[in-house]
CSV table of C-alpha atoms and ligand atoms in Angstrom, one decimal:
chain,number,residue,atom,x,y,z
A,1,LEU,CA,36.4,94.4,-73.1
A,2,LYS,CA,33.8,94.9,-70.6
A,3,LYS,CA,30.2,93.8,-70.8
A,4,LEU,CA,27.1,94.3,-68.7
A,5,ILE,CA,23.3,93.6,-69.2
A,6,VAL,CA,20.6,96.2,-68.7
A,7,GLU,CA,18.0,94.0,-67.1
A,8,ILE,CA,14.8,95.6,-68.4
A,9,PRO,CA,12.0,93.1,-67.7
A,10,ASP,CA,11.1,91.4,-71.1
A,11,HIS,CA,13.8,93.4,-72.9
A,12,PRO,CA,17.3,92.8,-71.5
A,13,TYR,CA,20.2,94.1,-73.7
A,14,PRO,CA,23.9,94.1,-73.6
A,15,VAL,CA,26.2,97.1,-73.2
A,16,MET,CA,29.8,96.4,-74.4
A,17,ILE,CA,32.8,98.7,-73.9
A,18,GLY,CA,36.2,98.4,-75.3
A,19,ASP,CA,39.1,99.6,-77.2
A,20,ASN,CA,38.5,99.1,-80.9
A,21,LEU,CA,35.4,97.3,-80.0
A,22,PHE,CA,33.5,98.2,-83.2
A,23,SER,CA,35.9,96.1,-85.3
A,24,ARG,CA,36.1,93.4,-82.8
A,25,ILE,CA,32.4,92.7,-82.7
A,26,LYS,CA,31.8,92.3,-86.4
A,27,LYS,CA,31.1,88.6,-85.6
A,28,GLU,CA,28.5,89.6,-83.1
A,29,MET,CA,26.9,92.0,-85.5
A,30,SER,CA,26.9,89.4,-88.3
A,31,LYS,CA,24.9,86.9,-86.3
A,32,ILE,CA,21.6,88.3,-87.4
A,33,PRO,CA,21.6,89.0,-91.1
A,34,ARG,CA,19.4,91.9,-91.5
A,35,ARG,CA,19.3,95.2,-93.5
A,36,GLN,CA,21.0,98.0,-91.7
A,37,ALA,CA,20.1,101.7,-91.7
A,38,VAL,CA,23.0,103.6,-90.2
A,39,ILE,CA,22.5,107.0,-88.9
A,40,ILE,CA,25.7,109.0,-88.5
A,41,ASP,CA,26.4,112.4,-86.9
A,42,ARG,CA,28.0,114.6,-89.7
A,43,ASN,CA,31.1,115.3,-87.7
A,44,VAL,CA,31.6,111.7,-86.7
A,45,ASP,CA,31.1,110.7,-90.4
A,46,LYS,CA,33.9,113.2,-91.4
A,47,LEU,CA,36.2,111.8,-88.8
A,48,HIS,CA,35.4,108.1,-88.6
A,49,GLY,CA,33.3,107.5,-91.8
A,50,ASP,CA,35.8,105.2,-93.5
A,51,ARG,CA,36.2,103.0,-90.4
A,52,ILE,CA,32.5,102.9,-89.9
A,53,ARG,CA,31.8,101.8,-93.5
A,54,LYS,CA,34.6,99.3,-93.4
A,55,VAL,CA,33.1,97.6,-90.4
A,56,PHE,CA,29.5,97.6,-91.9
A,57,SER,CA,30.7,96.4,-95.4
A,58,SER,CA,32.3,93.3,-93.8
A,59,ILE,CA,29.1,92.1,-92.1
A,60,LYS,CA,26.1,90.4,-93.7
A,61,GLY,CA,23.2,92.3,-94.9
A,62,ASP,CA,22.8,95.5,-97.0
A,63,THR,CA,23.7,98.8,-95.4
A,64,GLU,CA,22.6,102.4,-96.2
A,65,TYR,CA,23.8,105.5,-94.5
A,66,PHE,CA,22.0,108.6,-93.4
A,67,ILE,CA,24.1,111.6,-92.3
A,68,LEU,CA,22.4,113.6,-89.5
A,69,LYS,CA,23.3,117.2,-89.1
A,70,SER,CA,25.5,117.8,-86.0
A,71,GLY,CA,24.3,119.9,-83.0
A,72,GLU,CA,21.2,120.3,-80.9
A,73,SER,CA,19.2,121.6,-83.8
A,74,ALA,CA,19.1,118.1,-85.3
A,75,LYS,CA,16.6,117.1,-82.6
A,76,SER,CA,13.9,118.5,-84.8
A,77,LEU,CA,10.8,117.5,-86.6
A,78,THR,CA,12.5,118.6,-89.9
A,79,GLU,CA,15.4,116.1,-89.5
A,80,LEU,CA,13.0,113.4,-88.2
A,81,THR,CA,10.8,113.7,-91.3
A,82,ARG,CA,14.0,113.5,-93.4
A,83,MET,CA,14.9,110.3,-91.6
A,84,TYR,CA,11.4,108.8,-92.0
A,85,LYS,CA,11.6,109.4,-95.7
A,86,PHE,CA,15.0,107.7,-95.9
A,87,LEU,CA,13.6,104.7,-94.0
A,88,LEU,CA,10.6,104.6,-96.2
A,89,LYS,CA,12.6,104.9,-99.4
A,90,GLY,CA,14.7,102.0,-98.4
A,91,SER,CA,11.7,100.0,-97.3
A,92,TYR,CA,13.0,99.4,-93.9
A,93,ALA,CA,10.7,97.4,-91.6
A,94,LYS,CA,10.8,95.3,-88.5
A,95,ASP,CA,13.3,92.9,-89.7
A,96,SER,CA,15.8,95.8,-90.2
A,97,ILE,CA,18.1,97.4,-87.7
A,98,LEU,CA,18.6,101.1,-87.2
A,99,PHE,CA,22.2,101.9,-85.9
A,100,ALA,CA,22.7,105.3,-84.2
A,101,VAL,CA,26.3,106.3,-84.5
A,102,GLY,CA,26.9,109.6,-82.6
A,103,GLY,CA,26.4,111.5,-79.4
A,104,GLY,CA,23.3,112.1,-77.4
A,105,VAL,CA,21.8,114.2,-80.2
A,106,THR,CA,22.0,111.4,-82.7
A,107,GLY,CA,20.9,108.8,-80.0
A,108,ASP,CA,17.8,110.9,-79.0
A,109,THR,CA,16.7,111.6,-82.6
A,110,SER,CA,17.4,108.1,-84.0
A,111,GLY,CA,15.7,106.6,-80.9
A,112,PHE,CA,12.6,108.7,-81.5
A,113,ALA,CA,12.6,107.7,-85.2
A,114,ALA,CA,13.2,103.9,-84.4
A,115,SER,CA,10.4,104.0,-81.8
A,116,THR,CA,7.8,105.5,-84.0
A,117,TYR,CA,8.6,104.4,-87.5
A,118,LYS,CA,6.2,101.5,-88.3
A,119,ARG,CA,5.5,101.5,-84.5
A,120,GLY,CA,9.0,100.5,-83.7
A,121,ILE,CA,12.0,98.9,-85.4
A,122,PRO,CA,15.1,97.4,-83.7
A,123,LEU,CA,17.8,99.9,-82.6
A,124,ILE,CA,21.4,99.8,-81.6
A,125,HIS,CA,23.4,102.7,-80.1
A,126,ILE,CA,27.0,103.2,-80.9
A,127,PRO,CA,27.8,106.3,-78.7
A,128,THR,CA,30.7,108.4,-79.8
A,129,THR,CA,30.9,111.1,-77.0
A,130,LEU,CA,31.7,110.5,-73.4
A,131,LEU,CA,28.2,111.9,-72.3
A,132,SER,CA,26.4,109.5,-74.5
A,133,ALA,CA,28.6,106.6,-73.5
A,134,ILE,CA,28.0,107.0,-69.8
A,135,ASP,CA,24.6,108.2,-69.8
A,136,SER,CA,22.2,108.9,-72.8
A,137,SER,CA,22.7,105.6,-74.8
A,138,ILE,CA,21.4,103.6,-71.9
A,139,GLY,CA,18.0,103.7,-70.5
A,140,GLY,CA,15.7,104.2,-73.5
A,141,LYS,CA,14.7,107.8,-73.3
A,142,THR,CA,14.3,109.5,-76.7
A,143,ALA,CA,13.6,113.2,-77.4
A,144,LEU,CA,13.1,116.0,-79.7
A,145,ASN,CA,13.0,119.7,-79.2
A,146,ILE,CA,10.2,122.1,-80.3
A,147,ASP,CA,11.9,125.5,-81.1
A,148,ALA,CA,13.8,126.4,-78.0
A,149,LYS,CA,11.9,123.9,-75.8
A,150,LYS,CA,14.2,121.1,-75.1
A,151,ASN,CA,13.2,117.4,-75.0
A,152,VAL,CA,9.4,118.3,-74.9
A,153,ILE,CA,8.5,115.3,-77.1
A,154,GLY,CA,9.8,111.8,-76.6
A,155,THR,CA,9.2,108.2,-76.0
A,156,PHE,CA,10.7,105.4,-73.9
A,157,TYR,CA,12.2,103.0,-76.3
A,158,GLN,CA,14.9,100.5,-75.2
A,159,PRO,CA,17.7,99.7,-77.7
A,160,ASP,CA,18.7,96.1,-78.4
A,161,GLY,CA,22.4,96.8,-77.7
A,162,VAL,CA,24.9,99.5,-76.9
A,163,TYR,CA,28.3,99.2,-78.3
A,164,ILE,CA,30.8,101.7,-76.8
A,165,ASP,CA,34.1,101.9,-78.8
A,166,LEU,CA,36.6,104.0,-77.0
A,167,ASN,CA,38.5,104.8,-80.1
A,168,PHE,CA,35.7,107.4,-81.1
A,169,LEU,CA,36.7,109.5,-78.1
A,170,ASP,CA,40.1,110.2,-79.6
A,171,THR,CA,38.6,112.9,-81.8
A,172,LEU,CA,36.2,114.4,-79.2
A,173,PRO,CA,36.8,118.2,-78.9
A,174,LYS,CA,37.9,119.1,-75.2
A,175,PRO,CA,34.7,121.1,-74.4
A,176,GLU,CA,32.7,117.9,-75.3
A,177,LEU,CA,35.0,115.7,-73.1
A,178,SER,CA,34.4,118.2,-70.2
A,179,SER,CA,30.7,118.1,-70.8
A,180,GLY,CA,30.8,114.4,-70.3
A,181,ILE,CA,32.9,114.8,-67.2
A,182,GLY,CA,30.0,116.9,-65.7
A,183,GLU,CA,27.6,114.0,-66.0
A,184,LEU,CA,30.5,111.6,-64.8
A,185,ILE,CA,30.6,113.7,-61.6
A,186,LYS,CA,26.9,113.3,-61.2
A,187,TYR,CA,27.4,109.5,-61.2
A,188,THR,CA,30.1,109.5,-58.6
A,189,PHE,CA,27.5,111.0,-56.2
A,190,LEU,CA,25.0,108.2,-57.0
A,191,SER,CA,27.7,105.6,-56.5
A,192,GLU,CA,30.0,105.1,-53.5
A,193,LEU,CA,33.0,107.0,-51.9
A,194,ASN,CA,35.6,104.7,-53.6
A,195,PHE,CA,34.4,105.6,-57.1
A,196,PHE,CA,34.2,109.3,-56.1
A,197,PHE,CA,38.0,109.2,-55.1
A,198,TYR,CA,38.9,107.1,-58.1
A,199,VAL,CA,37.5,109.8,-60.4
A,200,LEU,CA,38.9,112.7,-58.3
A,201,ASN,CA,42.4,111.0,-58.6
A,202,ASN,CA,42.1,110.1,-62.3
A,203,LEU,CA,40.7,113.2,-63.8
A,204,ASN,CA,44.0,113.9,-65.6
A,205,LYS,CA,44.1,110.4,-67.0
A,206,ILE,CA,40.5,110.9,-68.3
A,207,ASP,CA,41.6,114.2,-69.9
A,208,LYS,CA,44.4,112.2,-71.5
A,209,LEU,CA,42.0,109.6,-72.8
A,210,ASP,CA,43.7,106.8,-70.9
A,211,TYR,CA,41.7,103.8,-72.3
A,212,ARG,CA,42.0,101.7,-69.1
A,213,VAL,CA,40.6,104.4,-66.9
A,214,LEU,CA,37.9,105.4,-69.5
A,215,GLU,CA,36.8,101.8,-69.9
A,216,SER,CA,36.5,101.4,-66.1
A,217,ILE,CA,34.6,104.7,-65.5
A,218,ILE,CA,32.2,104.1,-68.5
A,219,PHE,CA,31.5,100.6,-67.2
A,220,ARG,CA,30.8,102.0,-63.7
A,221,CYS,CA,28.5,104.7,-64.8
A,222,ALA,CA,26.7,102.3,-67.3
A,223,SER,CA,26.2,99.8,-64.5
A,224,ILE,CA,24.7,102.5,-62.3
A,225,LYS,CA,22.4,103.8,-64.9
A,226,ALA,CA,21.5,100.2,-65.9
A,227,SER,CA,20.5,99.2,-62.4
A,228,ILE,CA,18.3,102.4,-61.9
A,229,VAL,CA,16.5,102.0,-65.2
A,230,ALA,CA,16.0,98.4,-64.7
A,231,LYS,CA,14.1,99.1,-61.5
A,232,ASP,CA,12.2,102.1,-62.8
A,233,GLU,CA,12.1,102.0,-66.6
A,234,LYS,CA,9.5,104.7,-67.1
A,235,GLU,CA,10.1,107.1,-64.2
A,236,GLU,CA,7.1,105.6,-62.3
A,237,SER,CA,8.4,104.7,-58.9
A,238,GLY,CA,10.6,107.9,-58.6
A,239,LEU,CA,13.9,106.1,-58.4
A,240,ARG,CA,15.0,107.3,-61.8
A,241,LYS,CA,14.6,110.9,-60.6
A,242,ILE,CA,17.9,110.6,-58.7
A,243,LEU,CA,19.5,110.8,-62.2
A,244,ASN,CA,18.5,114.5,-62.0
A,245,PHE,CA,20.9,115.4,-59.2
A,246,GLY,CA,22.1,118.9,-60.1
A,247,HIS,CA,19.7,119.1,-63.0
A,248,THR,CA,17.1,121.5,-61.5
A,249,PHE,CA,19.8,124.1,-61.3
A,250,ALA,CA,21.5,123.0,-64.5
A,251,HIS,CA,18.3,123.4,-66.7
A,252,ALA,CA,17.7,126.7,-65.3
A,253,PHE,CA,21.3,127.8,-65.9
A,254,GLU,CA,21.1,126.6,-69.5
A,255,SER,CA,17.8,128.4,-70.1
A,256,VAL,CA,19.0,131.7,-68.6
A,257,LEU,CA,22.1,131.5,-70.7
A,258,ASN,CA,20.2,130.6,-73.8
A,259,TYR,CA,22.1,127.4,-73.9
A,260,ARG,CA,25.4,129.1,-74.6
A,261,ILE,CA,26.9,126.8,-71.9
A,262,LYS,CA,27.7,123.1,-72.3
A,263,HIS,CA,25.2,120.8,-70.7
A,264,GLY,CA,28.0,119.1,-68.6
A,265,GLU,CA,29.3,122.5,-67.4
A,266,ALA,CA,25.7,123.4,-66.3
A,267,VAL,CA,25.4,120.1,-64.5
A,268,THR,CA,28.8,120.6,-62.7
A,269,ALA,CA,27.6,124.1,-61.6
A,270,GLY,CA,24.2,122.6,-60.7
A,271,ILE,CA,25.9,119.9,-58.5
A,272,ILE,CA,27.9,122.6,-56.7
A,273,ALA,CA,24.6,124.5,-55.9
A,274,ALA,CA,22.8,121.3,-54.9
A,275,LEU,CA,25.6,120.4,-52.5
A,276,HIS,CA,25.3,123.9,-50.9
A,277,LEU,CA,21.6,123.6,-50.8
A,278,SER,CA,21.8,120.1,-49.2
A,279,ASN,CA,24.1,121.6,-46.5
A,280,ARG,CA,22.0,124.6,-46.1
A,281,ILE,CA,18.8,122.7,-45.2
A,282,GLY,CA,20.8,120.5,-42.8
A,283,LEU,CA,20.9,117.3,-44.9
A,284,LEU,CA,24.6,117.4,-45.7
A,285,PRO,CA,27.2,118.0,-42.8
A,286,GLU,CA,30.0,120.6,-43.4
A,287,ASN,CA,32.8,118.1,-43.4
A,288,ARG,CA,31.2,116.1,-46.2
A,289,LEU,CA,30.3,119.2,-48.1
A,290,ILE,CA,34.0,120.2,-48.1
A,291,THR,CA,35.1,116.8,-49.4
A,292,TYR,CA,32.3,116.5,-52.0
A,293,LEU,CA,33.0,120.0,-53.5
A,294,LYS,CA,36.6,118.9,-54.3
A,295,LEU,CA,35.5,117.1,-57.4
A,296,PRO,CA,33.2,119.5,-59.2
A,297,GLN,CA,35.4,122.4,-58.2
A,298,LYS,CA,38.2,120.8,-60.2
A,299,LEU,CA,36.4,121.7,-63.4
A,300,LYS,CA,36.8,125.1,-64.9
A,301,LEU,CA,33.4,126.8,-65.3
A,302,PRO,CA,32.5,129.5,-67.8
A,303,ALA,CA,32.6,133.1,-66.4
A,304,SER,CA,29.0,133.5,-67.6
A,305,ILE,CA,27.9,131.7,-64.5
A,306,LYS,CA,29.1,134.7,-62.4
A,307,ARG,CA,26.4,136.9,-64.0
A,308,PHE,CA,23.5,134.9,-62.6
A,309,GLU,CA,20.5,136.9,-61.4
A,310,VAL,CA,18.8,134.7,-58.7
A,311,ASN,CA,15.2,135.7,-59.5
A,312,GLU,CA,15.8,134.9,-63.2
A,313,ILE,CA,17.1,131.5,-62.2
A,314,ILE,CA,14.0,130.8,-60.0
A,315,GLU,CA,11.7,131.9,-62.8
A,316,ALA,CA,13.5,129.4,-65.2
A,317,MET,CA,13.2,126.7,-62.5
A,318,LYS,CA,9.4,127.2,-62.5
A,319,GLU,CA,9.3,126.1,-66.1
A,320,ASP,CA,11.1,122.7,-65.5
A,321,LYS,CA,8.8,119.9,-66.9
A,322,LYS,CA,9.7,117.8,-63.9
A,323,ASN,CA,7.8,120.2,-61.5
A,324,LYS,CA,4.5,118.9,-60.0
A,325,ASP,CA,1.7,121.1,-58.5
A,326,GLY,CA,3.7,124.2,-59.3
A,327,LYS,CA,6.4,123.3,-56.9
A,328,ILE,CA,10.1,123.3,-57.7
A,329,ASN,CA,11.7,120.0,-56.8
A,330,PHE,CA,15.2,119.3,-56.1
A,331,VAL,CA,17.3,116.0,-55.8
A,332,LEU,CA,19.4,116.6,-52.7
A,333,ILE,CA,22.1,114.5,-51.0
A,334,SER,CA,22.9,113.4,-47.5
A,335,GLU,CA,25.8,111.2,-48.3
A,336,ILE,CA,27.3,109.6,-51.5
A,337,GLY,CA,24.8,107.0,-52.5
A,338,SER,CA,22.0,108.4,-50.4
A,339,LEU,CA,19.8,110.9,-52.4
A,340,LEU,CA,16.4,112.4,-51.6
A,341,ILE,CA,14.0,113.3,-54.5
A,342,ASP,CA,11.2,115.8,-54.7
A,343,VAL,CA,12.6,118.1,-52.0
A,344,SER,CA,11.0,121.6,-52.1
A,345,VAL,CA,12.9,124.5,-50.3
A,346,LYS,CA,12.5,128.1,-49.5
A,347,LYS,CA,13.5,130.7,-52.1
A,348,GLU,CA,16.1,132.2,-49.8
A,349,ASP,CA,17.8,128.8,-49.6
A,350,ILE,CA,17.9,128.6,-53.4
A,351,SER,CA,19.4,132.2,-53.5
A,352,TYR,CA,21.9,131.2,-50.8
A,353,SER,CA,23.1,128.1,-52.8
A,354,ILE,CA,23.5,130.2,-56.1
A,355,ASP,CA,25.5,132.9,-54.1
A,356,LYS,CA,27.7,130.1,-52.8
A,357,LEU,CA,28.2,128.7,-56.3
A,358,ILE,CA,29.2,132.1,-57.6
A,359,GLU,CA,31.7,132.6,-54.7
A,360,THR,CA,33.4,129.3,-55.2
A,361,ILE,CA,34.2,129.4,-58.9
B,1,NAD,N1,18.3,110.2,-73.6
B,1,NAD,C1,18.8,110.5,-72.6
B,1,NAD,O1,18.7,109.8,-71.6
B,1,NAD,C2,19.7,111.7,-72.5
B,1,NAD,C3,20.5,111.9,-71.3
B,1,NAD,C4,21.3,113.0,-71.4
B,1,NAD,C5,21.5,113.9,-72.4
B,1,NAD,N2,20.7,113.6,-73.5
B,1,NAD,C6,20.7,114.6,-74.7
B,1,NAD,O2,22.0,114.3,-75.3
B,1,NAD,C7,22.4,115.5,-76.0
B,1,NAD,C8,23.8,115.8,-75.6
B,1,NAD,O3,24.7,114.8,-76.0
B,1,NAD,P1,26.2,115.0,-76.5
B,1,NAD,O4,26.8,115.7,-75.4
B,1,NAD,O5,26.7,113.7,-76.8
B,1,NAD,O6,26.0,116.0,-77.6
B,1,NAD,P2,26.1,115.8,-79.3
B,1,NAD,O7,25.5,114.6,-79.8
B,1,NAD,O8,25.6,117.2,-79.8
B,1,NAD,O9,27.7,115.8,-79.5
B,1,NAD,C9,28.4,116.9,-79.3
B,1,NAD,C10,29.3,117.4,-80.4
B,1,NAD,O10,30.4,116.4,-80.6
B,1,NAD,C11,30.4,115.9,-81.9
B,1,NAD,N3,30.9,114.7,-81.9
B,1,NAD,C12,30.3,113.5,-81.5
B,1,NAD,N4,31.1,112.5,-81.4
B,1,NAD,C13,32.3,113.0,-81.8
B,1,NAD,C14,33.6,112.3,-81.9
B,1,NAD,N5,33.8,111.0,-81.6
B,1,NAD,N6,34.6,113.1,-82.3
B,1,NAD,C15,34.4,114.4,-82.7
B,1,NAD,N7,33.3,115.1,-82.5
B,1,NAD,C16,32.2,114.2,-82.1
B,1,NAD,C17,29.0,116.2,-82.4
B,1,NAD,O11,29.0,116.4,-83.8
B,1,NAD,C18,28.6,117.4,-81.7
B,1,NAD,O12,29.1,118.5,-82.4
B,1,NAD,C19,21.4,116.6,-75.6
B,1,NAD,O13,20.5,116.8,-76.7
B,1,NAD,C20,20.6,116.0,-74.4
B,1,NAD,O14,19.3,116.4,-74.3
B,1,NAD,C21,19.8,112.6,-73.6
């Protein structure tokens, strides 16, 4: 079992990671006898519902369950309204806790509901995908989509705890695991060379769900994210922007492909393009580029990436909600652990990087 604290000023909270953690922390969960509203992703409920109910039935306080539809379309006002009605019907209030059991979709939707229902009720995340364990459950961003516009409404709302039980990952479909690995690769670039090589050398163990390796990489990524958000909770100083490494490209790829690509695959492709772009503008020397490409290039990317039209990608980049003053901004890298934010580049450099990406996959 590993534990860290997200040191948000005035709102520190624990992140716990472990094998069979969920059953092991019953005592911890029983400490504050409250009423629990448990939001569960439908797929997770089918696969783990019995275990989840067993744990909650053994702790103090009443528990009611709300099954959230699975998939990105759950991040909608329709599901949110259904959730508010469930909370109202059960008379949940500030002395209750909302548990979000699922991936990033469940976390984002439940987080939004918890932050707005009665101006905020306590929230605990129980992430069940690799992506949500290493990234989305920590840091307090909540979001909903409006039609095809992703994450256009949202709040910053820190949870009171994040409990990561590795056993949930046993049932995660392979493409979802790969999607999480895309974000994991991003974290290796925000970290240090040792971690980069650790991940590079242990990819097959991650693939085989080796708990020891998973616990260690989740702990590492969670620690990186925790230290960034503790210093820049609401994206004010700019530090938090480094978490968008590879994402200017990734969001454009997702949009051009109408989201028929997994987020982590788009991030992996985005990282390859961002590495080439960093090299192109003279930031990243050739020898480092070659080493750094080794990790993202280990992941198999979908053939749809080969059909990119550069102008279309650039048009999509212009829509990115992170742009300022009409400029497309990139996060680029000079060395692992040294990233530059808000870099704007020439159109031909973007075009060069996408050509290089297409060549290398
Ligand atoms: N808030 C943030 O900081 C932040 C950061 C990154 C991403 N996100 C958001 O997270 C979402 C993506 O998260 P995700 O990749 O976890 O997707 P997800 O929540 O849609 O889960 C992926 C799929 O796996 C299923 N699933 C979840 N856990 C499972 C398990 N243990 N076994 C079997 N199936 C399981 C789900 O039903 C779903 O079909 C996006 O909406 C993205 O915008 C938010």
